Short mmCIF file of C-alpha atoms in Angstrom, two decimals:
data_model
loop_
_atom_site.label_atom_id
_atom_site.label_comp_id
_atom_site.label_asym_id
_atom_site.label_seq_id
_atom_site.Cartn_x
_atom_site.Cartn_y
_atom_site.Cartn_z
CA MET A 339 -64.06 178.09 22.19
CA ARG A 340 -61.70 180.01 24.48
CA LYS A 341 -63.18 183.33 23.40
CA VAL A 342 -66.74 182.06 23.76
CA TRP A 343 -65.93 181.04 27.31
CA LEU A 344 -64.19 184.40 28.03
CA ILE A 345 -67.26 186.31 26.86
CA ALA A 346 -69.55 184.00 28.84
CA LYS A 347 -67.41 184.33 31.97
CA ARG A 348 -67.41 188.12 31.74
CA GLU A 349 -71.17 188.14 31.30
CA LEU A 350 -71.64 185.81 34.27
CA GLY A 351 -69.41 188.14 36.27
CA TYR A 352 -71.83 190.95 35.40
CA PHE A 353 -74.82 188.95 36.67
CA PHE A 354 -73.11 188.31 39.98
CA SER A 355 -71.44 191.71 40.42
CA SER A 356 -74.60 193.73 39.79
CA TRP A 357 -78.00 193.58 41.43
CA THR A 358 -79.63 192.25 38.24
CA GLY A 359 -78.75 188.60 38.80
CA TYR A 360 -79.66 188.58 42.49
CA VAL A 361 -82.97 190.33 41.88
CA ILE A 362 -83.91 187.82 39.16
CA ILE A 363 -83.01 184.91 41.47
CA ALA A 364 -84.82 186.40 44.47
CA VAL A 365 -88.00 187.35 42.60
CA SER A 366 -88.16 184.02 40.74
CA LEU A 367 -87.76 181.99 43.92
CA PHE A 368 -90.25 184.18 45.77
CA ILE A 369 -92.94 183.80 43.09
CA SER A 370 -92.24 180.07 42.62
CA GLY A 371 -92.43 179.59 46.39
CA ILE A 372 -95.77 181.37 46.67
CA LEU A 373 -97.23 179.43 43.72
CA PHE A 374 -95.88 176.14 45.10
CA ASN A 375 -97.43 176.83 48.47
CA ALA A 376 -100.75 178.03 47.04
CA PHE A 377 -101.37 175.54 44.26
CA SER A 378 -99.15 172.49 44.79
CA LEU A 379 -99.29 172.05 48.56
CA THR A 380 -103.07 172.30 48.83
CA ALA A 381 -105.18 170.73 51.62
CA THR A 382 -106.89 168.46 49.09
CA PRO A 383 -105.21 165.05 49.11
CA ARG A 384 -103.26 164.40 45.90
CA LEU A 385 -100.74 161.98 44.55
CA SER A 386 -97.15 163.13 45.00
CA SER A 387 -96.57 162.92 41.24
CA GLN A 388 -99.54 165.26 40.68
CA VAL A 389 -98.02 167.75 43.14
CA LEU A 390 -94.75 167.52 41.23
CA GLU A 391 -96.51 168.01 37.89
CA GLN A 392 -98.26 171.08 39.27
CA PHE A 393 -94.93 172.42 40.52
CA PHE A 394 -93.30 172.04 37.11
CA TYR A 395 -96.31 173.63 35.41
CA GLN A 396 -96.02 176.74 37.61
CA SER A 397 -92.22 176.80 37.46
CA SER A 398 -92.27 176.76 33.67
CA GLY A 399 -94.15 180.09 33.64
CA VAL A 400 -91.78 181.73 36.12
CA ALA A 401 -88.81 180.24 34.27
CA MET A 402 -89.96 181.73 30.96
CA ILE A 403 -90.19 185.21 32.49
CA ALA A 404 -86.78 184.80 34.17
CA ALA A 405 -85.21 183.62 30.90
CA LEU A 406 -86.63 186.62 29.08
CA LEU A 407 -85.33 189.02 31.75
CA LEU A 408 -81.89 187.41 31.60
CA SER A 409 -81.63 187.61 27.83
CA MET A 410 -83.12 191.01 27.05
CA ARG A 411 -79.98 192.97 27.94
CA LEU A 412 -77.37 190.63 26.50
CA ILE A 413 -76.64 192.48 23.25
CA SER A 414 -78.79 195.60 23.50
CA GLU A 415 -76.86 196.80 26.54
CA GLU A 416 -73.56 196.31 24.72
CA ARG A 417 -74.93 198.45 21.94
CA SER A 418 -76.40 201.19 24.13
CA ASN A 419 -73.13 201.44 26.12
CA SER A 420 -71.06 201.20 22.90
CA THR A 421 -69.03 198.35 24.44
CA ILE A 422 -69.91 196.27 21.39
CA MET A 423 -67.19 198.33 19.63
CA LEU A 424 -64.59 196.52 21.71
CA LEU A 425 -65.85 193.14 20.53
CA TYR A 426 -66.33 194.30 16.94
CA THR A 427 -62.76 195.63 16.69
CA SER A 428 -61.25 192.50 18.28
CA PRO A 429 -60.61 189.24 16.44
CA VAL A 430 -63.90 187.79 17.64
CA THR A 431 -66.57 186.48 15.27
CA GLU A 432 -70.26 187.31 15.59
CA THR A 433 -70.90 183.62 16.33
CA GLN A 434 -68.47 183.71 19.26
CA ILE A 435 -70.15 186.84 20.64
CA VAL A 436 -73.64 185.35 20.40
CA LEU A 437 -72.61 181.94 21.79
CA GLY A 438 -70.75 183.56 24.68
CA LYS A 439 -73.80 185.62 25.59
CA TYR A 440 -76.16 182.67 25.19
CA ILE A 441 -74.04 180.33 27.31
CA SER A 442 -73.72 182.88 30.12
CA ALA A 443 -77.49 183.34 30.34
CA LEU A 444 -78.04 179.58 30.13
CA ILE A 445 -75.56 178.87 32.94
CA PHE A 446 -77.19 181.51 35.10
CA PHE A 447 -80.61 180.06 34.30
CA ILE A 448 -79.45 176.56 35.26
CA ILE A 449 -78.04 177.90 38.55
CA LEU A 450 -81.43 179.50 39.22
CA GLN A 451 -83.17 176.17 38.59
CA LEU A 452 -80.71 174.29 40.80
CA ILE A 453 -81.46 176.66 43.68
CA SER A 454 -85.18 175.90 43.32
CA ILE A 455 -84.66 172.14 43.80
CA TYR A 456 -85.53 172.45 47.49
CA MET A 457 -89.19 172.88 46.50
CA PRO A 458 -89.76 169.50 44.82
CA SER A 459 -87.54 167.98 47.53
CA LEU A 460 -90.19 169.03 50.08
CA ILE A 461 -92.55 166.48 48.52
CA PHE A 462 -90.38 163.75 50.07
CA VAL A 463 -91.48 164.92 53.53
CA ASN A 464 -94.98 163.49 53.12
CA GLY A 465 -94.79 161.58 49.88
CA LYS A 466 -92.68 159.76 47.37
CA VAL A 467 -91.79 160.75 43.83
CA SER A 468 -89.37 159.36 41.32
CA ILE A 469 -86.01 161.14 41.06
CA ALA A 470 -86.23 160.53 37.31
CA HIS A 471 -89.49 162.50 37.23
CA ILE A 472 -87.76 165.44 38.94
CA ILE A 473 -84.80 165.27 36.56
CA THR A 474 -87.11 165.04 33.52
CA GLY A 475 -89.16 168.01 34.71
CA TYR A 476 -86.04 170.12 35.17
CA LEU A 477 -84.73 168.98 31.80
CA GLY A 478 -87.97 170.28 30.27
CA ILE A 479 -87.68 173.59 32.11
CA ILE A 480 -84.05 174.00 31.01
CA LEU A 481 -84.93 173.20 27.37
CA LEU A 482 -87.89 175.58 27.48
CA GLY A 483 -85.80 178.26 29.22
CA SER A 484 -82.93 177.90 26.76
CA SER A 485 -85.39 178.40 23.89
CA ILE A 486 -86.75 181.56 25.53
CA ILE A 487 -83.17 182.76 26.09
CA SER A 488 -82.40 182.28 22.39
CA ILE A 489 -85.58 184.18 21.44
CA GLY A 490 -84.71 186.96 23.92
CA LEU A 491 -81.16 187.05 22.60
CA PHE A 492 -82.46 187.52 19.09
CA ALA A 493 -84.75 190.35 20.25
CA SER A 494 -81.76 191.87 22.04
CA SER A 495 -79.72 191.76 18.84
CA LEU A 496 -82.46 193.73 17.07
CA CYS A 497 -82.82 196.61 19.55
CA SER A 498 -80.52 199.10 21.24
CA SER A 499 -82.84 199.59 24.18
CA GLN A 500 -83.14 196.87 26.82
CA LEU A 501 -86.75 197.73 27.45
CA LEU A 502 -87.64 197.53 23.79
CA SER A 503 -85.80 194.25 23.38
CA GLY A 504 -87.70 192.93 26.40
CA VAL A 505 -91.01 193.93 24.81
CA VAL A 506 -90.07 192.48 21.40
CA GLY A 507 -88.87 189.26 23.06
CA ALA A 508 -92.06 189.01 25.13
CA VAL A 509 -94.23 189.47 22.04
CA MET A 510 -92.34 186.72 20.22
CA VAL A 511 -92.68 184.36 23.18
CA VAL A 512 -96.40 185.12 23.48
CA VAL A 513 -96.82 184.30 19.78
CA PHE A 514 -95.16 180.92 20.36
CA LEU A 515 -97.38 180.35 23.40
CA VAL A 516 -100.67 181.12 21.66
CA PHE A 517 -99.94 178.93 18.66
CA TRP A 518 -101.78 176.10 20.43
CA MET A 519 -104.92 178.27 20.68
CA LEU A 520 -104.62 179.29 17.05
CA SER A 521 -104.20 175.67 16.03
CA SER A 522 -107.69 174.92 17.32
CA ILE A 523 -109.36 177.53 15.11
CA VAL A 524 -107.46 177.27 11.81
CA ASN A 525 -107.69 174.67 9.07
CA PRO A 526 -104.98 172.28 7.92
CA PRO A 527 -102.14 172.59 7.04
CA PHE A 528 -101.77 175.57 9.41
CA LYS A 529 -103.51 173.64 12.16
CA ASP A 530 -100.71 171.08 12.31
CA LEU A 531 -98.01 173.68 11.86
CA PHE A 532 -99.30 175.92 14.66
CA ALA A 533 -99.84 172.94 16.95
CA TYR A 534 -96.27 171.85 16.32
CA LEU A 535 -94.88 175.33 17.02
CA ALA A 536 -96.69 175.71 20.36
CA ILE A 537 -93.61 176.05 22.54
CA HIS A 538 -95.23 175.20 25.86
CA ASN A 539 -98.42 173.21 25.54
CA ASN A 540 -97.31 170.83 22.86
CA HIS A 541 -93.71 170.29 23.88
CA PHE A 542 -93.33 170.99 27.59
CA LEU A 543 -96.26 169.07 29.06
CA PRO A 544 -94.73 165.60 28.47
CA PHE A 545 -91.63 166.65 30.49
CA GLN A 546 -93.94 167.88 33.23
CA ARG A 547 -95.45 164.40 33.40
CA GLY A 548 -91.99 162.84 33.54
CA VAL A 549 -91.85 161.69 29.92
CA ILE A 550 -88.83 162.38 27.74
CA SER A 551 -89.49 162.35 24.02
CA ILE A 552 -86.69 162.85 21.53
CA ALA A 553 -89.10 164.72 19.22
CA HIS A 554 -89.68 167.41 21.87
CA VAL A 555 -85.99 167.63 22.71
CA VAL A 556 -85.22 168.09 19.01
CA PHE A 557 -87.91 170.78 18.73
CA TYR A 558 -86.34 172.84 21.53
CA LEU A 559 -82.83 172.35 20.14
CA CYS A 560 -84.07 173.51 16.72
CA ILE A 561 -85.62 176.64 18.27
CA ASN A 562 -82.31 177.35 20.00
CA PHE A 563 -80.31 176.83 16.85
CA PHE A 564 -82.68 178.92 14.71
CA PHE A 565 -82.71 181.97 16.97
CA ILE A 566 -78.98 181.81 17.72
CA GLU A 567 -78.35 181.76 13.98
CA CYS A 568 -80.79 184.68 13.51
CA SER A 569 -78.89 186.65 16.18
CA VAL A 570 -75.58 185.98 14.44
CA LYS A 571 -77.00 187.09 11.09
CA THR A 572 -78.45 190.24 12.68
CA LEU A 573 -75.06 191.22 14.10
CA GLN A 574 -73.39 190.52 10.77
CA SER A 575 -75.92 192.61 8.84
CA ARG A 576 -75.58 195.49 11.32
CA ARG A 577 -71.85 195.60 10.59
CA CYS A 578 -72.60 195.79 6.86
CA ARG A 579 -74.99 198.69 7.38
CA GLY A 580 -72.68 200.42 9.85
CA MET B 249 -49.31 199.92 6.57
CA ILE B 250 -52.58 201.50 5.39
CA GLU B 251 -53.68 201.68 1.79
CA VAL B 252 -57.01 203.22 0.91
CA LYS B 253 -58.16 203.11 -2.71
CA ASN B 254 -61.22 204.86 -4.20
CA LEU B 255 -63.18 204.50 -0.98
CA ASP B 256 -66.84 205.56 -0.94
CA LYS B 257 -69.35 205.27 1.86
CA TYR B 258 -73.04 206.01 1.56
CA TYR B 259 -75.65 206.22 4.30
CA SER B 260 -78.82 205.88 2.22
CA SER B 261 -78.35 208.66 -0.32
CA PHE B 262 -75.88 210.66 1.81
CA LYS B 263 -72.31 210.31 0.65
CA ALA B 264 -70.11 210.32 3.76
CA LEU B 265 -66.89 209.39 1.93
CA ASP B 266 -66.19 210.37 -1.64
CA ASN B 267 -63.39 208.60 -3.52
CA VAL B 268 -60.85 208.71 -0.71
CA ASN B 269 -57.30 207.63 -1.60
CA PHE B 270 -54.23 207.66 0.62
CA SER B 271 -51.54 205.44 2.09
CA VAL B 272 -49.64 205.50 5.36
CA ASP B 273 -46.17 204.08 5.99
CA ASP B 274 -45.13 201.99 9.00
CA GLY B 275 -44.43 203.82 12.24
CA GLN B 276 -45.95 207.16 11.25
CA ILE B 277 -48.33 209.18 13.39
CA VAL B 278 -50.90 210.52 10.96
CA GLY B 279 -53.56 213.04 11.90
CA LEU B 280 -56.94 213.01 10.25
CA LEU B 281 -58.17 216.59 10.50
CA GLY B 282 -61.68 217.68 9.67
CA LEU B 283 -64.79 219.39 10.98
CA ASN B 284 -67.49 217.48 12.79
CA GLY B 285 -69.35 215.41 10.18
CA ALA B 286 -66.52 215.61 7.67
CA GLY B 287 -66.30 211.81 7.38
CA LYS B 288 -63.40 211.10 9.76
CA THR B 289 -65.28 208.61 11.90
CA SER B 290 -66.76 206.84 8.86
CA LEU B 291 -63.26 206.37 7.49
CA LEU B 292 -61.93 205.11 10.83
CA LYS B 293 -64.90 202.77 11.27
CA ILE B 294 -64.17 201.20 7.90
CA LEU B 295 -60.50 200.77 8.79
CA GLY B 296 -61.57 199.41 12.19
CA THR B 297 -63.84 196.82 10.49
CA LEU B 298 -66.88 198.34 12.20
CA GLN B 299 -68.46 199.20 8.86
CA LEU B 300 -68.15 198.03 5.30
CA PRO B 301 -67.32 200.48 2.52
CA SER B 302 -69.92 201.07 -0.20
CA SER B 303 -67.16 200.75 -2.78
CA GLY B 304 -63.39 200.86 -2.96
CA GLN B 305 -60.79 199.07 -0.93
CA ALA B 306 -58.98 199.52 2.37
CA LEU B 307 -55.94 197.43 3.22
CA ILE B 308 -54.21 197.18 6.59
CA ASP B 309 -50.79 195.60 6.37
CA GLY B 310 -51.91 194.05 3.09
CA VAL B 311 -55.17 192.65 4.51
CA ASP B 312 -58.44 193.77 2.96
CA VAL B 313 -60.74 194.89 5.79
CA GLU B 314 -63.82 193.90 3.81
CA GLN B 315 -62.64 190.49 2.62
CA ASP B 316 -60.87 189.37 5.78
CA PRO B 317 -62.02 191.47 8.74
CA TYR B 318 -60.99 188.83 11.26
CA THR B 319 -57.30 189.00 10.26
CA ALA B 320 -57.48 192.78 9.95
CA ARG B 321 -58.68 192.98 13.55
CA THR B 322 -55.57 191.18 14.76
CA LYS B 323 -53.56 194.11 13.42
CA ILE B 324 -55.49 197.01 14.96
CA GLY B 325 -56.12 198.67 18.28
CA TYR B 326 -59.15 200.98 18.33
CA LEU B 327 -60.03 203.79 20.72
CA THR B 328 -62.98 206.18 20.58
CA ASP B 329 -63.65 209.41 22.49
CA VAL B 330 -65.81 207.43 24.92
CA PRO B 331 -63.77 204.26 25.38
CA ALA B 332 -65.62 200.95 25.24
CA LEU B 333 -65.20 199.72 28.82
CA TYR B 334 -67.16 197.33 30.99
CA LYS B 335 -67.51 199.66 33.95
CA GLU B 336 -68.39 197.01 36.52
CA MET B 337 -65.03 195.29 35.99
CA LYS B 338 -61.73 195.98 37.72
CA VAL B 339 -59.09 197.54 35.46
CA ILE B 340 -56.82 194.51 35.63
CA SER B 341 -59.64 192.02 35.02
CA PHE B 342 -60.84 194.10 32.08
CA LEU B 343 -57.37 194.16 30.52
CA ARG B 344 -56.99 190.41 31.04
CA PHE B 345 -60.34 189.89 29.33
CA VAL B 346 -59.27 192.09 26.40
CA ALA B 347 -55.96 190.23 26.15
CA GLY B 348 -57.86 186.96 25.97
CA ILE B 349 -60.17 188.03 23.17
CA LYS B 350 -57.28 189.62 21.28
CA ASN B 351 -55.42 186.33 20.88
CA VAL B 352 -52.73 186.94 23.50
CA PRO B 353 -51.52 183.47 24.59
CA SER B 354 -52.71 182.55 28.12
CA SER B 355 -49.14 182.26 29.42
CA GLU B 356 -48.34 185.78 28.18
CA ILE B 357 -51.46 187.61 29.36
CA ASP B 358 -50.02 188.86 32.67
CA ARG B 359 -46.89 190.16 30.99
CA TYR B 360 -48.83 191.97 28.23
CA VAL B 361 -51.22 193.52 30.75
CA GLU B 362 -48.33 194.61 32.96
CA GLU B 363 -46.56 196.25 30.01
CA ALA B 364 -49.67 198.06 28.81
CA MET B 365 -50.37 199.39 32.31
CA GLU B 366 -46.76 200.50 32.61
CA ILE B 367 -46.87 202.45 29.34
CA THR B 368 -50.15 204.15 30.15
CA HIS B 369 -49.34 204.75 33.87
CA ILE B 370 -52.44 203.09 35.27
CA LYS B 371 -50.81 200.62 37.68
CA GLU B 372 -52.05 202.62 40.66
CA VAL B 373 -55.69 202.02 39.65
CA ALA B 374 -55.27 198.39 38.57
CA ASN B 375 -57.58 197.06 41.26
CA LYS B 376 -60.22 199.77 41.02
CA ARG B 377 -63.47 199.24 39.20
CA LEU B 378 -63.76 201.22 35.99
CA PHE B 379 -66.82 203.18 37.13
CA GLN B 380 -64.70 204.57 39.99
CA LEU B 381 -62.19 206.18 37.61
CA SER B 382 -62.10 209.72 36.23
CA HIS B 383 -62.60 210.30 32.50
CA GLY B 384 -58.86 210.81 32.09
CA PHE B 385 -58.00 207.48 33.67
CA ARG B 386 -60.74 205.72 31.70
CA GLN B 387 -59.21 207.12 28.54
CA ARG B 388 -55.83 205.75 29.62
CA VAL B 389 -57.40 202.35 30.20
CA GLY B 390 -58.89 202.72 26.71
CA VAL B 391 -55.41 203.35 25.28
CA SER B 392 -54.14 200.45 27.34
CA GLN B 393 -56.65 198.03 25.82
CA ALA B 394 -55.87 199.40 22.35
CA ILE B 395 -52.11 198.81 22.63
CA LEU B 396 -52.41 195.61 24.68
CA CYS B 397 -51.87 193.08 21.91
CA LYS B 398 -49.12 195.22 20.37
CA PRO B 399 -51.11 196.02 17.21
CA LYS B 400 -49.37 197.32 14.13
CA LEU B 401 -52.01 200.04 13.68
CA LEU B 402 -53.59 202.19 16.38
CA ILE B 403 -56.81 203.95 15.40
CA LEU B 404 -57.66 206.79 17.76
CA ASP B 405 -60.96 208.56 17.13
CA GLU B 406 -61.09 211.94 18.93
CA PRO B 407 -59.20 210.50 21.90
CA ILE B 408 -58.80 213.81 23.76
CA ASN B 409 -62.46 214.83 23.73
CA GLY B 410 -63.67 215.76 27.18
CA LEU B 411 -60.22 215.78 28.79
CA ASP B 412 -58.95 218.71 30.86
CA PRO B 413 -55.77 220.57 29.74
CA ILE B 414 -53.45 218.56 31.99
CA GLN B 415 -54.96 215.28 30.84
CA ILE B 416 -54.60 216.44 27.22
CA ILE B 417 -50.88 217.09 27.74
CA GLU B 418 -50.45 213.70 29.42
CA MET B 419 -52.34 211.99 26.63
CA ARG B 420 -50.27 213.80 23.99
CA ASP B 421 -47.05 212.61 25.67
CA LEU B 422 -48.50 209.12 25.73
CA PHE B 423 -49.20 209.20 21.98
CA LEU B 424 -45.71 210.53 21.27
CA SER B 425 -44.24 207.68 23.32
CA LEU B 426 -46.02 205.23 20.98
CA LYS B 427 -44.18 206.65 17.98
CA GLY B 428 -42.13 204.03 16.18
CA LYS B 429 -43.80 201.18 18.05
CA HIS B 430 -47.12 201.48 16.22
CA THR B 431 -48.51 203.25 13.20
CA VAL B 432 -51.04 205.70 14.61
CA LEU B 433 -54.04 207.18 12.83
CA LEU B 434 -55.39 209.98 14.99
CA SER B 435 -58.64 211.71 14.19
CA THR B 436 -59.41 215.12 15.62
CA HIS B 437 -60.90 218.50 14.80
CA ILE B 438 -58.37 220.30 17.02
CA ILE B 439 -55.56 221.71 14.86
CA SER B 440 -53.05 222.23 17.68
CA GLU B 441 -53.25 218.55 18.56
CA VAL B 442 -52.31 217.27 15.14
CA THR B 443 -49.50 219.76 14.75
CA LYS B 444 -47.98 218.78 18.09
CA THR B 445 -48.41 215.04 17.71
CA CYS B 446 -48.40 214.04 14.06
CA ASP B 447 -45.77 213.53 11.35
CA ARG B 448 -48.32 213.98 8.66
CA ILE B 449 -51.81 215.44 8.31
CA LEU B 450 -54.69 214.36 6.10
CA MET B 451 -57.39 217.01 5.81
CA ILE B 452 -60.86 215.74 5.13
CA HIS B 453 -63.85 217.87 4.24
CA LYS B 454 -67.36 216.83 3.19
CA GLY B 455 -66.19 213.25 2.71
CA LYS B 456 -63.26 214.16 0.44
CA LEU B 457 -59.60 214.01 1.25
CA VAL B 458 -58.77 217.58 0.26
CA ARG B 459 -55.17 217.96 1.32
CA GLU B 460 -52.14 216.11 2.64
CA CYS B 461 -49.35 217.80 4.63
CA ASP B 462 -46.20 215.73 4.93
CA ASN B 463 -43.92 218.34 6.47
CA VAL B 464 -45.95 219.29 9.54
CA GLU B 465 -42.99 220.48 11.59
CA ALA B 466 -41.74 222.83 8.85
CA LEU B 467 -45.13 224.30 8.15
CA GLY B 468 -45.98 225.07 11.75
CA GLN B 469 -49.32 225.43 13.42
CA ASP B 470 -50.22 228.87 12.03
CA GLN B 471 -49.76 227.89 8.41
CA ILE B 472 -51.64 224.62 8.83
CA GLU B 473 -54.43 226.49 10.57
CA HIS B 474 -54.55 228.95 7.70
CA MET B 475 -54.64 226.15 5.10
CA PHE B 476 -57.39 224.34 6.94
CA VAL B 477 -59.57 227.44 7.31
CA GLU B 478 -59.09 228.21 3.62
CA LEU B 479 -60.12 224.69 2.64
CA VAL B 480 -63.13 224.66 4.87
CA GLN B 481 -64.30 228.08 3.76
CA GLY B 482 -64.06 226.96 0.17
CA SER B 483 -61.39 229.35 -1.16
CA GLY B 484 -58.69 226.76 -1.23
CA GLN B 485 -60.61 223.71 -2.30
CA GLY B 486 -58.92 221.24 -4.56
CA GLU B 487 -56.63 218.30 -4.22
CA TYR B 488 -53.00 219.18 -3.84
CA ASN B 489 -50.18 218.35 -1.47
CA ALA B 490 -48.11 220.61 0.76
#
């Protein structure tokens, strides 16, 4: 675990010592702020919980893009700069490399979400919402974001170019997003399968409404586990091929 | 220290290493001499656990690099012509990170880093970021990270590429100072370098180990140069020892 933490700490240091991390934070907050102002704080009277739901709905989109941007460079940059050689020739396993990278992006993502808490807090100025609803919404965003990070990490393990890994990751995420549309036009058993795999519509919306369901939590954890494992296997197979 | 038996390496149908056999004793500085594309880097990558052999066996201090790469990595320090460095980090932070991932106990990290910086004369740049350093200093930091955990075997792949004459002399002195403390496998295509630095030379051509010279000092640079040219031009091909 010490090595996982060392790799994660170094990676976090990169986010904070380069412009990348600050730009992602600034752009995410800027877009979330505009969307919050335009769509959540409208002149039409609404229930506070509806405003909060709307906020989480918009934030989930921004969070997915941020998670993808955070993860697309994690391994591909190591490969393009040849710094992966240092890790490969050290007594570090592929699992430790992948977990270290994943944890760093996840911590950064959580920090980004914590900074955005001021937006739902504004609802308390003229309304009243449950703290549990806020916590549940953020839990959903973090679970969704962590899944996107694991998908992006896998894409990053496949490509040497950051841009290419970003494109591959985005395509994979889009596929998971449109599963809910596909589920409405295909026949069983694919209908149920596609509906289940819809990463946002099927599994995030309950969190947005303030409902925690173990089934959805398990789904996101499984996505994380699956793509982390795929990333590990990709790194291992690359060593075999040389 | 090193034992290589019947080693082959294929890239698709291209045979990069063809039945390579040799062994290296503890404490020797051994030069791997060959033209560009001769198979030097493939051989070093296998010994460095960066690639797997297609067939055959490579042992480092009795550990099979294919069967137990993790243990093999605890016994090696690896340096390439472009050292694997995280350029946004300060030299001292980078070396502490490397010490951590190379199993140096936490309580010993400062001492190990201090010693490595002392040997490679980089104390004056300890607090500079790596991107601020010249190529020569970066190469020294590369050597520093390679020797940091006091590995039994140092693998140096074209370490003097891109250095100016003064830096080459400094680097040569540095390698000579490592004699006795580590077994060094030095790959280069520059004949004068191996004759000035190494106890023994392995000549590799088109993936085959074509000649071994044990008495480098007695033979002298001119004779070694002559042998190498003969081998490369085809008139002296065959496996025999000097």
